[in-house]
mmCIF file of C-alpha atoms in Angstrom:
data_model
loop_
_atom_site.group_PDB
_atom_site.id
_atom_site.type_symbol
_atom_site.label_atom_id
_atom_site.label_comp_id
_atom_site.label_asym_id
_atom_site.label_seq_id
_atom_site.Cartn_x
_atom_site.Cartn_y
_atom_site.Cartn_z
ATOM 1 C CA MET Z 296 26.462 -7.318 42.820
ATOM 2 C CA ASN Z 297 22.983 -6.543 41.552
ATOM 3 C CA THR Z 298 20.934 -9.613 42.505
ATOM 4 C CA HIS Z 299 18.187 -8.622 40.043
ATOM 5 C CA ALA Z 300 20.624 -8.636 37.188
ATOM 6 C CA ARG Z 301 22.222 -11.840 38.404
ATOM 7 C CA HIS Z 302 18.830 -13.603 38.343
ATOM 8 C CA LEU Z 303 18.123 -12.607 34.761
ATOM 9 C CA GLY Z 304 21.563 -12.798 33.251
ATOM 10 C CA PRO Z 305 21.990 -16.469 32.202
ATOM 11 C CA GLY Z 306 18.762 -16.634 30.178
ATOM 12 C CA ARG Z 307 19.462 -13.590 28.029
ATOM 13 C CA ARG Z 308 23.169 -14.450 27.682
ATOM 14 C CA THR Z 309 22.272 -17.901 26.477
ATOM 15 C CA LEU Z 310 19.994 -16.350 23.872
ATOM 16 C CA LEU Z 311 22.594 -13.916 22.647
ATOM 17 C CA ARG Z 312 25.303 -16.552 22.450
ATOM 18 C CA GLY Z 313 22.969 -18.704 20.394
ATOM 19 C CA ALA Z 314 22.440 -15.797 17.977
ATOM 20 C CA ALA Z 315 26.223 -15.365 17.797
ATOM 21 C CA LEU Z 316 26.605 -19.000 16.715
ATOM 22 C CA GLY Z 317 24.116 -18.527 13.963
ATOM 23 C CA ALA Z 318 21.202 -20.397 15.590
ATOM 24 C CA ALA Z 319 17.844 -19.213 14.352
ATOM 25 C CA VAL Z 320 16.842 -17.970 17.807
ATOM 26 C CA PRO Z 321 14.857 -14.634 17.881
ATOM 27 C CA LEU Z 322 15.046 -12.241 20.779
ATOM 28 C CA LEU Z 323 12.477 -13.622 23.202
ATOM 29 C CA PRO Z 324 9.432 -11.581 24.148
ATOM 30 C CA ALA Z 325 8.798 -10.423 27.672
ATOM 31 C CA THR Z 326 6.745 -13.478 28.544
ATOM 32 C CA ALA Z 327 9.685 -15.729 28.809
ATOM 33 C CA SER Z 328 13.471 -16.022 28.689
ATOM 34 C CA ALA Z 329 15.642 -18.779 27.096
ATOM 35 C CA GLU Z 330 15.363 -20.629 30.427
ATOM 36 C CA GLY Z 331 11.664 -20.013 30.977
ATOM 37 C CA ARG Z 332 12.066 -17.312 33.644
ATOM 38 C CA ALA Z 333 9.825 -14.268 33.888
ATOM 39 C CA PRO Z 334 11.115 -10.946 32.483
ATOM 40 C CA ALA Z 335 12.811 -8.325 34.586
ATOM 41 C CA ARG Z 336 10.943 -7.456 37.775
ATOM 42 C CA GLY Z 337 7.681 -8.767 36.320
ATOM 43 C CA ARG Z 338 6.958 -5.761 34.138
ATOM 44 C CA SER Z 339 5.991 -5.610 30.482
ATOM 45 C CA SER Z 340 8.491 -5.590 27.667
ATOM 46 C CA ALA Z 341 10.152 -2.316 26.818
ATOM 47 C CA PRO Z 342 11.301 -2.081 23.149
ATOM 48 C CA VAL Z 343 14.775 -0.609 23.136
ATOM 49 C CA SER Z 344 16.870 0.969 20.443
ATOM 50 C CA TYR Z 345 20.473 2.104 20.425
ATOM 51 C CA ARG Z 346 22.241 4.740 18.346
ATOM 52 C CA TRP Z 347 26.007 5.222 18.491
ATOM 53 C CA LEU Z 348 26.984 8.883 18.774
ATOM 54 C CA GLY Z 349 30.625 8.152 18.119
ATOM 55 C CA THR Z 350 33.506 7.980 20.640
ATOM 56 C CA SER Z 351 31.858 6.236 23.606
ATOM 57 C CA GLY Z 352 28.529 8.055 23.181
ATOM 58 C CA TRP Z 353 25.188 6.293 22.922
ATOM 59 C CA ARG Z 354 21.557 7.184 22.790
ATOM 60 C CA ILE Z 355 19.189 4.666 24.259
ATOM 61 C CA ASP Z 356 15.501 5.029 23.473
ATOM 62 C CA LEU Z 357 12.838 3.044 25.403
ATOM 63 C CA ARG Z 358 9.221 2.858 24.398
ATOM 64 C CA GLN Z 359 6.990 1.673 27.181
ATOM 65 C CA LYS Z 360 3.228 0.989 27.168
ATOM 66 C CA LYS Z 361 1.100 3.862 28.376
ATOM 67 C CA GLN Z 362 4.166 5.994 28.845
ATOM 68 C CA ARG Z 363 6.015 8.538 26.753
ATOM 69 C CA ASN Z 364 9.152 7.491 24.989
ATOM 70 C CA ARG Z 365 12.203 7.843 27.274
ATOM 71 C CA THR Z 366 15.764 8.529 26.352
ATOM 72 C CA VAL Z 367 19.012 7.826 28.224
ATOM 73 C CA LEU Z 368 22.337 9.168 26.960
ATOM 74 C CA VAL Z 369 25.889 7.986 27.693
ATOM 75 C CA ASP Z 370 28.805 10.417 27.032
ATOM 76 C CA PRO Z 371 26.931 12.402 24.295
ATOM 77 C CA TYR Z 372 29.741 14.306 22.505
ATOM 78 C CA VAL Z 373 28.112 15.424 19.271
ATOM 79 C CA THR Z 374 29.639 18.821 18.403
ATOM 80 C CA ARG Z 375 33.034 17.316 17.480
ATOM 81 C CA PHE Z 376 35.315 20.267 16.893
ATOM 82 C CA ASP Z 377 38.944 20.136 15.735
ATOM 83 C CA THR Z 378 41.674 20.216 18.331
ATOM 84 C CA GLY Z 379 44.444 18.945 16.026
ATOM 85 C CA LEU Z 380 44.547 15.672 17.864
ATOM 86 C CA PHE Z 381 44.234 13.501 14.797
ATOM 87 C CA SER Z 382 46.542 15.579 12.610
ATOM 88 C CA GLY Z 383 49.423 15.547 15.014
ATOM 89 C CA SER Z 384 49.129 19.155 16.121
ATOM 90 C CA PHE Z 385 47.003 18.872 19.270
ATOM 91 C CA ASP Z 386 46.223 22.220 20.869
ATOM 92 C CA PRO Z 387 45.080 21.864 24.538
ATOM 93 C CA GLY Z 388 43.979 25.522 24.408
ATOM 94 C CA THR Z 389 41.237 24.716 21.899
ATOM 95 C CA ARG Z 390 38.026 26.531 22.995
ATOM 96 C CA LEU Z 391 35.024 24.427 24.059
ATOM 97 C CA ARG Z 392 31.921 25.096 22.068
ATOM 98 C CA THR Z 393 28.505 23.411 21.490
ATOM 99 C CA ASP Z 394 26.489 23.223 18.292
ATOM 100 C CA GLU Z 395 23.069 23.402 20.005
ATOM 101 C CA ALA Z 396 21.000 22.506 16.849
ATOM 102 C CA LEU Z 397 23.189 19.517 16.067
ATOM 103 C CA VAL Z 398 23.046 18.307 19.694
ATOM 104 C CA ARG Z 399 19.266 18.620 19.693
ATOM 105 C CA GLU Z 400 19.071 16.657 16.443
ATOM 106 C CA HIS Z 401 21.115 13.710 17.693
ATOM 107 C CA ALA Z 402 20.518 13.698 21.439
ATOM 108 C CA GLY Z 403 16.740 14.323 21.599
ATOM 109 C CA THR Z 404 15.265 15.064 25.018
ATOM 110 C CA PRO Z 405 17.021 12.784 27.521
ATOM 111 C CA GLU Z 406 15.714 12.151 31.023
ATOM 112 C CA VAL Z 407 19.096 10.761 32.198
ATOM 113 C CA ILE Z 408 22.658 11.396 31.013
ATOM 114 C CA CYS Z 409 25.430 9.144 32.199
ATOM 115 C CA VAL Z 410 29.012 10.655 32.118
ATOM 116 C CA THR Z 411 31.889 8.212 32.386
ATOM 117 C CA HIS Z 412 34.458 10.960 32.985
ATOM 118 C CA THR Z 413 34.983 14.655 32.454
ATOM 119 C CA HIS Z 414 37.312 14.968 29.438
ATOM 120 C CA TRP Z 415 35.878 17.119 26.600
ATOM 121 C CA ASP Z 416 35.123 14.277 24.163
ATOM 122 C CA HIS Z 417 32.666 12.921 26.829
ATOM 123 C CA LEU Z 418 31.356 15.985 28.712
ATOM 124 C CA ASN Z 419 31.482 18.905 26.269
ATOM 125 C CA ASP Z 420 27.789 18.915 25.223
ATOM 126 C CA VAL Z 421 26.420 17.782 28.598
ATOM 127 C CA PRO Z 422 26.132 21.190 30.258
ATOM 128 C CA HIS Z 423 23.936 22.511 27.419
ATOM 129 C CA LEU Z 424 21.787 19.352 27.440
ATOM 130 C CA ALA Z 425 21.359 19.391 31.221
ATOM 131 C CA ARG Z 426 20.284 23.088 31.213
ATOM 132 C CA SER Z 427 18.071 22.918 28.158
ATOM 133 C CA THR Z 428 16.260 19.571 28.919
ATOM 134 C CA GLY Z 429 16.368 19.321 32.709
ATOM 135 C CA ALA Z 430 17.855 15.824 32.376
ATOM 136 C CA ARG Z 431 19.397 14.160 35.400
ATOM 137 C CA VAL Z 432 23.158 13.753 35.065
ATOM 138 C CA ILE Z 433 24.899 10.857 36.758
ATOM 139 C CA GLY Z 434 28.625 11.252 37.210
ATOM 140 C CA THR Z 435 31.615 11.764 39.535
ATOM 141 C CA GLU Z 436 32.219 14.544 42.003
ATOM 142 C CA THR Z 437 34.355 16.279 39.396
ATOM 143 C CA THR Z 438 31.516 16.112 36.855
ATOM 144 C CA TYR Z 439 29.233 17.655 39.509
ATOM 145 C CA HIS Z 440 31.569 20.591 40.131
ATOM 146 C CA VAL Z 441 32.182 21.285 36.439
ATOM 147 C CA LEU Z 442 28.446 21.207 35.692
ATOM 148 C CA ARG Z 443 27.767 23.560 38.619
ATOM 149 C CA SER Z 444 30.258 26.024 37.134
ATOM 150 C CA PHE Z 445 28.193 25.968 33.954
ATOM 151 C CA GLY Z 446 25.023 26.758 35.865
ATOM 152 C CA VAL Z 447 23.441 23.310 35.969
ATOM 153 C CA ASP Z 448 20.969 22.885 38.852
ATOM 154 C CA ALA Z 449 22.591 20.927 41.646
ATOM 155 C CA GLY Z 450 19.338 19.035 42.237
ATOM 156 C CA ARG Z 451 19.628 17.513 38.726
ATOM 157 C CA ILE Z 452 23.097 16.038 39.288
ATOM 158 C CA SER Z 453 23.618 12.667 41.024
ATOM 159 C CA VAL Z 454 27.157 12.002 42.299
ATOM 160 C CA VAL Z 455 28.217 8.363 42.215
ATOM 161 C CA LYS Z 456 31.341 6.435 42.942
ATOM 162 C CA GLY Z 457 30.675 2.917 41.768
ATOM 163 C CA GLY Z 458 28.526 0.237 43.315
ATOM 164 C CA GLU Z 459 25.254 2.205 43.087
ATOM 165 C CA VAL Z 460 22.210 0.425 41.563
ATOM 166 C CA LEU Z 461 19.659 3.050 40.570
ATOM 167 C CA ASP Z 462 16.012 2.212 39.760
ATOM 168 C CA PHE Z 463 14.329 4.505 37.231
ATOM 169 C CA ASP Z 464 11.018 2.643 37.060
ATOM 170 C CA GLY Z 465 11.446 0.955 33.716
ATOM 171 C CA TYR Z 466 15.181 0.491 33.685
ATOM 172 C CA VAL Z 467 18.044 0.066 36.148
ATOM 173 C CA ILE Z 468 21.424 1.763 35.901
ATOM 174 C CA GLU Z 469 24.248 0.079 37.780
ATOM 175 C CA VAL Z 470 27.466 2.068 38.307
ATOM 176 C CA ALA Z 471 30.898 0.510 38.346
ATOM 177 C CA SER Z 472 34.216 2.005 39.238
ATOM 178 C CA SER Z 473 36.468 2.079 36.173
ATOM 179 C CA ARG Z 474 39.816 3.515 35.032
ATOM 180 C CA HIS Z 475 40.993 5.811 32.253
ATOM 181 C CA SER Z 476 42.970 4.623 29.232
ATOM 182 C CA ARG Z 477 46.779 5.098 29.405
ATOM 183 C CA GLY Z 478 49.079 5.958 26.619
ATOM 184 C CA GLY Z 479 52.499 4.596 25.861
ATOM 185 C CA SER Z 480 53.983 6.630 28.699
ATOM 186 C CA TYR Z 481 51.587 5.016 31.255
ATOM 187 C CA SER Z 482 49.832 8.359 31.710
ATOM 188 C CA TYR Z 483 46.870 10.186 30.234
ATOM 189 C CA PHE Z 484 45.652 13.644 29.322
ATOM 190 C CA ALA Z 485 44.549 16.064 31.990
ATOM 191 C CA PRO Z 486 44.453 13.933 35.118
ATOM 192 C CA GLY Z 487 43.073 15.283 38.420
ATOM 193 C CA THR Z 488 39.900 15.707 40.333
ATOM 194 C CA LEU Z 489 37.867 18.662 41.541
ATOM 195 C CA HIS Z 490 36.535 19.003 45.083
ATOM 196 C CA ALA Z 491 34.861 22.390 44.511
ATOM 197 C CA PRO Z 492 33.530 24.266 41.482
ATOM 198 C CA PRO Z 493 36.324 25.942 39.485
ATOM 199 C CA ALA Z 494 36.621 29.702 39.837
ATOM 200 C CA ALA Z 495 35.219 30.057 36.313
ATOM 201 C CA ALA Z 496 33.548 27.705 33.937
ATOM 202 C CA PRO Z 497 36.081 25.725 31.834
ATOM 203 C CA ARG Z 498 36.838 27.395 28.471
ATOM 204 C CA THR Z 499 39.364 25.039 26.854
ATOM 205 C CA VAL Z 500 39.773 21.283 26.517
ATOM 206 C CA ALA Z 501 42.685 21.418 29.030
ATOM 207 C CA ASP Z 502 40.341 22.933 31.592
ATOM 208 C CA LEU Z 503 38.433 19.664 31.890
ATOM 209 C CA PRO Z 504 40.285 17.075 34.092
ATOM 210 C CA GLU Z 505 39.522 13.354 33.895
ATOM 211 C CA GLY Z 506 38.057 13.358 37.416
ATOM 212 C CA ASP Z 507 37.942 9.576 37.861
ATOM 213 C CA THR Z 508 36.183 7.200 35.473
ATOM 214 C CA LEU Z 509 33.038 5.165 35.709
ATOM 215 C CA ALA Z 510 31.215 2.516 33.664
ATOM 216 C CA PHE Z 511 27.419 2.083 33.458
ATOM 217 C CA LYS Z 512 25.291 -1.047 33.070
ATOM 218 C CA VAL Z 513 21.846 -0.241 31.790
ATOM 219 C CA THR Z 514 19.104 -2.937 32.105
ATOM 220 C CA PRO Z 515 15.753 -2.018 30.576
ATOM 221 C CA ASP Z 516 12.826 -4.012 31.838
ATOM 222 C CA GLY Z 517 12.314 -7.083 29.672
ATOM 223 C CA ALA Z 518 15.397 -6.504 27.582
ATOM 224 C CA PRO Z 519 19.133 -7.512 27.589
ATOM 225 C CA SER Z 520 21.518 -5.517 29.715
ATOM 226 C CA ALA Z 521 24.278 -3.372 28.156
ATOM 227 C CA LEU Z 522 27.565 -2.196 29.701
ATOM 228 C CA PHE Z 523 28.965 1.224 28.582
ATOM 229 C CA MET Z 524 32.683 1.939 28.938
ATOM 230 C CA GLY Z 525 34.184 5.348 28.341
ATOM 231 C CA ALA Z 526 37.913 4.433 28.341
ATOM 232 C CA SER Z 527 40.091 1.403 27.754
ATOM 233 C CA ASP Z 528 41.010 0.372 31.252
ATOM 234 C CA PHE Z 529 38.918 -0.994 34.109
ATOM 235 C CA ASP Z 530 38.793 -2.040 37.744
ATOM 236 C CA GLU Z 531 38.814 -5.803 37.392
ATOM 237 C CA ARG Z 532 37.375 -6.458 40.837
ATOM 238 C CA SER Z 533 34.556 -3.939 40.282
ATOM 239 C CA PHE Z 534 33.658 -5.437 36.917
ATOM 240 C CA ARG Z 535 33.384 -9.080 38.149
ATOM 241 C CA GLY Z 536 29.767 -9.933 38.623
ATOM 242 C CA LEU Z 537 28.361 -7.346 36.269
ATOM 243 C CA GLU Z 538 27.929 -9.958 33.524
ATOM 244 C CA PRO Z 539 26.224 -7.772 30.891
ATOM 245 C CA ASP Z 540 24.515 -9.340 27.876
ATOM 246 C CA ILE Z 541 26.060 -6.671 25.665
ATOM 247 C CA ALA Z 542 29.293 -4.833 26.269
ATOM 248 C CA MET Z 543 30.291 -1.531 24.602
ATOM 249 C CA VAL Z 544 34.056 -1.846 25.104
ATOM 250 C CA ALA Z 545 36.581 0.939 24.521
ATOM 251 C CA VAL Z 546 39.408 0.029 22.208
ATOM 252 C CA ALA Z 547 42.860 0.454 23.756
ATOM 253 C CA SER Z 548 45.177 3.191 22.351
ATOM 254 C CA SER Z 549 48.315 1.498 23.690
ATOM 255 C CA ALA Z 550 49.563 -1.747 25.208
ATOM 256 C CA SER Z 551 50.223 -0.182 28.615
ATOM 257 C CA THR Z 552 47.412 -2.145 30.343
ATOM 258 C CA HIS Z 553 48.450 -5.720 30.852
ATOM 259 C CA ARG Z 554 46.332 -8.232 28.823
ATOM 260 C CA TYR Z 555 43.550 -5.654 28.610
ATOM 261 C CA VAL Z 556 41.185 -7.578 26.291
ATOM 262 C CA PRO Z 557 41.333 -11.070 27.783
ATOM 263 C CA ARG Z 558 41.209 -9.821 31.347
ATOM 264 C CA LEU Z 559 38.247 -7.581 30.539
ATOM 265 C CA LEU Z 560 36.158 -10.177 28.735
ATOM 266 C CA ASP Z 561 36.892 -12.761 31.436
ATOM 267 C CA ALA Z 562 35.913 -10.303 34.193
ATOM 268 C CA LEU Z 563 32.654 -9.566 32.407
ATOM 269 C CA GLY Z 564 31.780 -13.220 32.003
ATOM 270 C CA ARG Z 565 32.369 -13.133 28.220
ATOM 271 C CA PRO Z 566 29.351 -11.184 27.035
ATOM 272 C CA GLY Z 567 27.308 -12.630 24.120
ATOM 273 C CA VAL Z 568 27.600 -9.374 22.098
ATOM 274 C CA VAL Z 569 30.746 -7.162 22.059
ATOM 275 C CA VAL Z 570 30.668 -3.723 20.499
ATOM 276 C CA PRO Z 571 33.986 -1.859 20.170
ATOM 277 C CA VAL Z 572 33.803 1.903 20.686
ATOM 278 C CA HIS Z 573 36.185 4.877 21.000
ATOM 279 C CA TRP Z 574 38.099 3.781 17.882
ATOM 280 C CA ASP Z 575 36.770 6.459 15.572
ATOM 281 C CA ASP Z 576 38.201 9.874 14.655
ATOM 282 C CA PHE Z 577 35.913 11.886 16.932
ATOM 283 C CA GLU Z 578 36.779 15.219 15.340
ATOM 284 C CA ARG Z 579 35.030 14.367 12.011
ATOM 285 C CA PRO Z 580 31.316 15.264 11.860
ATOM 286 C CA LEU Z 581 28.738 12.577 12.370
ATOM 287 C CA SER Z 582 27.459 13.250 8.875
ATOM 288 C CA LEU Z 583 30.565 11.396 7.576
ATOM 289 C CA PRO Z 584 31.212 7.631 7.956
ATOM 290 C CA PRO Z 585 33.357 6.743 10.954
ATOM 291 C CA ARG Z 586 37.101 6.551 10.334
ATOM 292 C CA LYS Z 587 39.483 4.497 12.355
ATOM 293 C CA ASP Z 588 41.845 6.692 14.320
ATOM 294 C CA GLY Z 589 44.715 4.223 14.342
ATOM 295 C CA THR Z 590 44.192 2.952 17.895
ATOM 296 C CA GLY Z 591 43.862 -0.659 17.078
ATOM 297 C CA LEU Z 592 40.312 -1.705 16.148
ATOM 298 C CA ASP Z 593 41.482 -4.643 14.038
ATOM 299 C CA ASP Z 594 43.901 -5.802 16.747
ATOM 300 C CA PHE Z 595 41.131 -5.505 19.418
ATOM 301 C CA LEU Z 596 38.815 -7.674 17.274
ATOM 302 C CA ALA Z 597 41.506 -10.286 16.728
ATOM 303 C CA GLN Z 598 42.281 -10.524 20.426
ATOM 304 C CA ALA Z 599 38.646 -10.576 21.469
ATOM 305 C CA ARG Z 600 37.749 -13.323 18.997
ATOM 306 C CA ALA Z 601 40.698 -15.374 20.247
ATOM 307 C CA VAL Z 602 39.362 -15.113 23.790
ATOM 308 C CA SER Z 603 35.680 -15.327 23.165
ATOM 309 C CA PRO Z 604 34.988 -16.961 19.714
ATOM 310 C CA ASP Z 605 31.346 -17.576 20.487
ATOM 311 C CA ALA Z 606 30.449 -13.882 20.926
ATOM 312 C CA ARG Z 607 28.946 -11.766 18.212
ATOM 313 C CA TYR Z 608 30.998 -8.680 17.355
ATOM 314 C CA VAL Z 609 29.232 -5.512 16.098
ATOM 315 C CA VAL Z 610 31.347 -2.691 14.697
ATOM 316 C CA PRO Z 611 28.865 0.216 14.901
ATOM 317 C CA ASP Z 612 28.313 3.100 12.599
ATOM 318 C CA TYR Z 613 26.659 6.457 13.098
ATOM 319 C CA ARG Z 614 23.591 6.045 10.861
ATOM 320 C CA THR Z 615 22.328 2.650 12.001
ATOM 321 C CA VAL Z 616 19.646 2.286 14.641
ATOM 322 C CA TYR Z 617 20.187 -0.977 16.538
ATOM 323 C CA GLY Z 618 17.639 -3.130 18.368
ATOM 324 C CA ALA Z 619 17.744 -4.574 21.868
ATOM 325 C CA ASP Z 620 20.089 -7.326 20.694
ATOM 326 C CA LEU Z 621 22.283 -4.900 18.767
ATOM 327 C CA ARG Z 622 21.060 -6.069 15.388
ATOM 328 C CA PRO Z 623 20.381 -3.303 12.844
ATOM 329 C CA LEU Z 624 16.778 -2.048 12.752
ATOM 330 C CA ARG Z 625 17.081 0.620 10.126
ATOM 331 C CA GLN Z 626 19.254 3.324 8.650
ATOM 332 C CA ARG Z 627 18.724 6.880 9.660
ATOM 333 C CA PRO Z 628 18.181 9.164 6.640
ATOM 334 C CA GLU Z 629 21.003 11.325 5.385
ATOM 335 C CA ARG Z 630 21.069 14.813 6.897
ATOM 336 C CA ALA Z 631 20.965 17.948 4.834
ATOM 337 C CA ARG Z 632 23.856 19.338 6.904
ATOM 338 C CA GLY Z 633 27.040 18.545 5.075
ATOM 339 C CA ALA Z 634 30.515 17.339 5.926
#
């Protein structure tokens, strides 16, 4: 496991748990933690903000002294086109497309993009972002080959498998092997991996295989760590020892995975803040409020609270900008673009 993260974990986790219980404990500055330890790696504090992009997508903005603002994205699916999935008439032949102006508005100019897996509701907008911004993309071998088929520079793609701890001079990204959600039939959409670029760039949602699934733990210097999941299953042995302060946890779409919620929270060391994701109808535009897609948000919260009653639970929305401890900072203004 990441010894750096292990050293820092207890202080921040104690702090976040205190906030969950209603104690008047502010997020500590970089000069000390709840147990008096120095901040991450001895560097100055990095103010952090989070914006939920829907599904399992997040925008992480870091402002560091004497440096430009820096942005990290996880699974940035912003275009949100209709496949019929939520109306009961799913069409796997739905063409892929990207609304470049909308992506630019929500995603900004990232320096790193983390991709948990290669299904369209996670990868669709990544090829455009990678080509237009030069961002480094971190993902599986399948993600690599798909991006190459879209003309993304091979030198800007980092292939990982799980277990990597990557230092970006201001924040650390730790990669964990994970698993994809399974439906009631114990299977999932478009399984498979790629070991070479496809003959042609994918054109439809069915052309994008899962390609193995990852999770990412992001630890900005001087701030709590956050785990990002892209699907509602996990590798229990790979998750043990991650111990994030904040966990963005995918809500299960079925009961196929045995004791998913209690096993997950126990494996993660019962994070102080739990944020359910991938519960929204991800074919509605981000200009509308999130709508539950029927995959069990309420049931997830009930199970999680039974297992970890001391945690603070944050059900995110698209317009709120959250701080380093996942408390709201402000509301983003309404956009002129309509529903």
